[in-house]
Amino acid sequence: MPSYIDWVRAFCLTLPHTTEDVQWEHNLLFRIAGKMFCVANMEPQLVPTKIAFKCTPEKFAELVEIEGIIPAPYMARTIGSP
């Protein structure tokens, strides 16, 4: 399992009521009250994203300006390209 999974998992599990689950074969999902807030890809060679998380539209616009941060492929079509 990639090393970034350890620190993502450690952080996510500090949030109250967080649950974790593996879904879609190779994604570690974190949820609060059944709502997904973070997905960590356990097999990064399969897709370009390692970690995807929810954020506000304002934070999204700010984050995608940082080199190396890209919109999650499945969300880019709903939010729009930066």
JSON list of C-alpha atoms in Angstrom, two decimals, residues 11-78:
[
{"chain": "A", "resi": 11, "resn": "PHE", "atom": "CA", "xyz": [-5.73, 12.35, 9.51]},
{"chain": "A", "resi": 12, "resn": "CYS", "atom": "CA", "xyz": [-9.19, 11.28, 8.36]},
{"chain": "A", "resi": 13, "resn": "LEU", "atom": "CA", "xyz": [-9.72, 9.01, 11.34]},
{"chain": "A", "resi": 14, "resn": "THR", "atom": "CA", "xyz": [-9.10, 11.93, 13.73]},
{"chain": "A", "resi": 15, "resn": "LEU", "atom": "CA", "xyz": [-12.39, 13.47, 12.57]},
{"chain": "A", "resi": 16, "resn": "PRO", "atom": "CA", "xyz": [-15.35, 12.51, 14.77]},
{"chain": "A", "resi": 17, "resn": "HIS", "atom": "CA", "xyz": [-17.61, 9.72, 13.51]},
{"chain": "A", "resi": 18, "resn": "THR", "atom": "CA", "xyz": [-15.41, 8.90, 10.51]},
{"chain": "A", "resi": 19, "resn": "THR", "atom": "CA", "xyz": [-15.75, 5.45, 8.99]},
{"chain": "A", "resi": 20, "resn": "GLU", "atom": "CA", "xyz": [-13.55, 3.85, 6.38]},
{"chain": "A", "resi": 21, "resn": "ASP", "atom": "CA", "xyz": [-14.32, 1.31, 3.72]},
{"chain": "A", "resi": 22, "resn": "VAL", "atom": "CA", "xyz": [-12.79, -0.08, 0.54]},
{"chain": "A", "resi": 23, "resn": "GLN", "atom": "CA", "xyz": [-14.97, 0.46, -2.51]},
{"chain": "A", "resi": 24, "resn": "TRP", "atom": "CA", "xyz": [-14.58, 0.12, -6.27]},
{"chain": "A", "resi": 25, "resn": "GLU", "atom": "CA", "xyz": [-11.84, -2.47, -5.68]},
{"chain": "A", "resi": 26, "resn": "HIS", "atom": "CA", "xyz": [-8.94, -0.11, -5.02]},
{"chain": "A", "resi": 27, "resn": "ASN", "atom": "CA", "xyz": [-10.29, 3.01, -3.28]},
{"chain": "A", "resi": 28, "resn": "LEU", "atom": "CA", "xyz": [-10.18, 3.65, 0.43]},
{"chain": "A", "resi": 29, "resn": "LEU", "atom": "CA", "xyz": [-13.20, 5.81, 1.27]},
{"chain": "A", "resi": 30, "resn": "PHE", "atom": "CA", "xyz": [-13.74, 7.93, 4.35]},
{"chain": "A", "resi": 31, "resn": "ARG", "atom": "CA", "xyz": [-17.25, 8.97, 5.34]},
{"chain": "A", "resi": 32, "resn": "ILE", "atom": "CA", "xyz": [-19.03, 10.89, 8.06]},
{"chain": "A", "resi": 33, "resn": "ALA", "atom": "CA", "xyz": [-22.71, 10.08, 8.55]},
{"chain": "A", "resi": 34, "resn": "GLY", "atom": "CA", "xyz": [-22.58, 8.01, 5.36]},
{"chain": "A", "resi": 35, "resn": "LYS", "atom": "CA", "xyz": [-21.36, 10.95, 3.24]},
{"chain": "A", "resi": 36, "resn": "MET", "atom": "CA", "xyz": [-18.06, 10.49, 1.46]},
{"chain": "A", "resi": 37, "resn": "PHE", "atom": "CA", "xyz": [-15.48, 13.23, 2.07]},
{"chain": "A", "resi": 38, "resn": "CYS", "atom": "CA", "xyz": [-12.21, 11.63, 0.99]},
{"chain": "A", "resi": 39, "resn": "VAL", "atom": "CA", "xyz": [-11.12, 8.90, -1.43]},
{"chain": "A", "resi": 40, "resn": "ALA", "atom": "CA", "xyz": [-7.57, 7.56, -1.40]},
{"chain": "A", "resi": 41, "resn": "ASN", "atom": "CA", "xyz": [-6.48, 5.51, -4.40]},
{"chain": "A", "resi": 42, "resn": "MET", "atom": "CA", "xyz": [-4.58, 2.44, -3.18]},
{"chain": "A", "resi": 43, "resn": "GLU", "atom": "CA", "xyz": [-3.31, 1.67, -6.72]},
{"chain": "A", "resi": 44, "resn": "PRO", "atom": "CA", "xyz": [-2.07, 5.02, -8.13]},
{"chain": "A", "resi": 45, "resn": "GLN", "atom": "CA", "xyz": [-0.64, 3.41, -11.25]},
{"chain": "A", "resi": 46, "resn": "LEU", "atom": "CA", "xyz": [-4.24, 2.85, -12.46]},
{"chain": "A", "resi": 47, "resn": "VAL", "atom": "CA", "xyz": [-5.41, 6.51, -12.50]},
{"chain": "A", "resi": 48, "resn": "PRO", "atom": "CA", "xyz": [-3.66, 9.90, -12.19]},
{"chain": "A", "resi": 49, "resn": "THR", "atom": "CA", "xyz": [-5.24, 10.86, -8.85]},
{"chain": "A", "resi": 50, "resn": "LYS", "atom": "CA", "xyz": [-3.99, 9.65, -5.48]},
{"chain": "A", "resi": 51, "resn": "ILE", "atom": "CA", "xyz": [-6.37, 11.50, -3.18]},
{"chain": "A", "resi": 52, "resn": "ALA", "atom": "CA", "xyz": [-9.69, 13.22, -3.81]},
{"chain": "A", "resi": 53, "resn": "PHE", "atom": "CA", "xyz": [-11.61, 15.17, -1.20]},
{"chain": "A", "resi": 54, "resn": "LYS", "atom": "CA", "xyz": [-14.60, 17.45, -0.93]},
{"chain": "A", "resi": 55, "resn": "CYS", "atom": "CA", "xyz": [-14.09, 21.17, -0.67]},
{"chain": "A", "resi": 56, "resn": "THR", "atom": "CA", "xyz": [-15.98, 24.37, -1.34]},
{"chain": "A", "resi": 57, "resn": "PRO", "atom": "CA", "xyz": [-16.06, 25.78, -4.88]},
{"chain": "A", "resi": 58, "resn": "GLU", "atom": "CA", "xyz": [-13.91, 28.69, -3.66]},
{"chain": "A", "resi": 59, "resn": "LYS", "atom": "CA", "xyz": [-11.26, 26.36, -2.20]},
{"chain": "A", "resi": 60, "resn": "PHE", "atom": "CA", "xyz": [-11.41, 24.23, -5.37]},
{"chain": "A", "resi": 61, "resn": "ALA", "atom": "CA", "xyz": [-10.55, 27.26, -7.53]},
{"chain": "A", "resi": 62, "resn": "GLU", "atom": "CA", "xyz": [-7.65, 28.07, -5.21]},
{"chain": "A", "resi": 63, "resn": "LEU", "atom": "CA", "xyz": [-6.31, 24.51, -5.04]},
{"chain": "A", "resi": 64, "resn": "VAL", "atom": "CA", "xyz": [-6.27, 23.80, -8.77]},
{"chain": "A", "resi": 65, "resn": "GLU", "atom": "CA", "xyz": [-3.92, 26.76, -9.21]},
{"chain": "A", "resi": 66, "resn": "ILE", "atom": "CA", "xyz": [-1.24, 24.80, -7.29]},
{"chain": "A", "resi": 67, "resn": "GLU", "atom": "CA", "xyz": [1.14, 22.76, -9.42]},
{"chain": "A", "resi": 68, "resn": "GLY", "atom": "CA", "xyz": [0.44, 19.04, -9.14]},
{"chain": "A", "resi": 69, "resn": "ILE", "atom": "CA", "xyz": [-3.17, 19.43, -8.01]},
{"chain": "A", "resi": 70, "resn": "ILE", "atom": "CA", "xyz": [-5.78, 18.46, -10.58]},
{"chain": "A", "resi": 71, "resn": "PRO", "atom": "CA", "xyz": [-9.55, 18.05, -10.42]},
{"chain": "A", "resi": 72, "resn": "ALA", "atom": "CA", "xyz": [-10.67, 14.47, -9.84]},
{"chain": "A", "resi": 73, "resn": "PRO", "atom": "CA", "xyz": [-11.49, 13.16, -13.34]},
{"chain": "A", "resi": 74, "resn": "TYR", "atom": "CA", "xyz": [-15.06, 12.23, -12.40]},
{"chain": "A", "resi": 75, "resn": "MET", "atom": "CA", "xyz": [-15.73, 15.65, -10.82]},
{"chain": "A", "resi": 76, "resn": "ALA", "atom": "CA", "xyz": [-14.20, 17.88, -13.50]},
{"chain": "A", "resi": 77, "resn": "ARG", "atom": "CA", "xyz": [-17.24, 17.47, -15.70]},
{"chain": "A", "resi": 78, "resn": "THR", "atom": "CA", "xyz": [-19.61, 18.60, -12.93]}
]
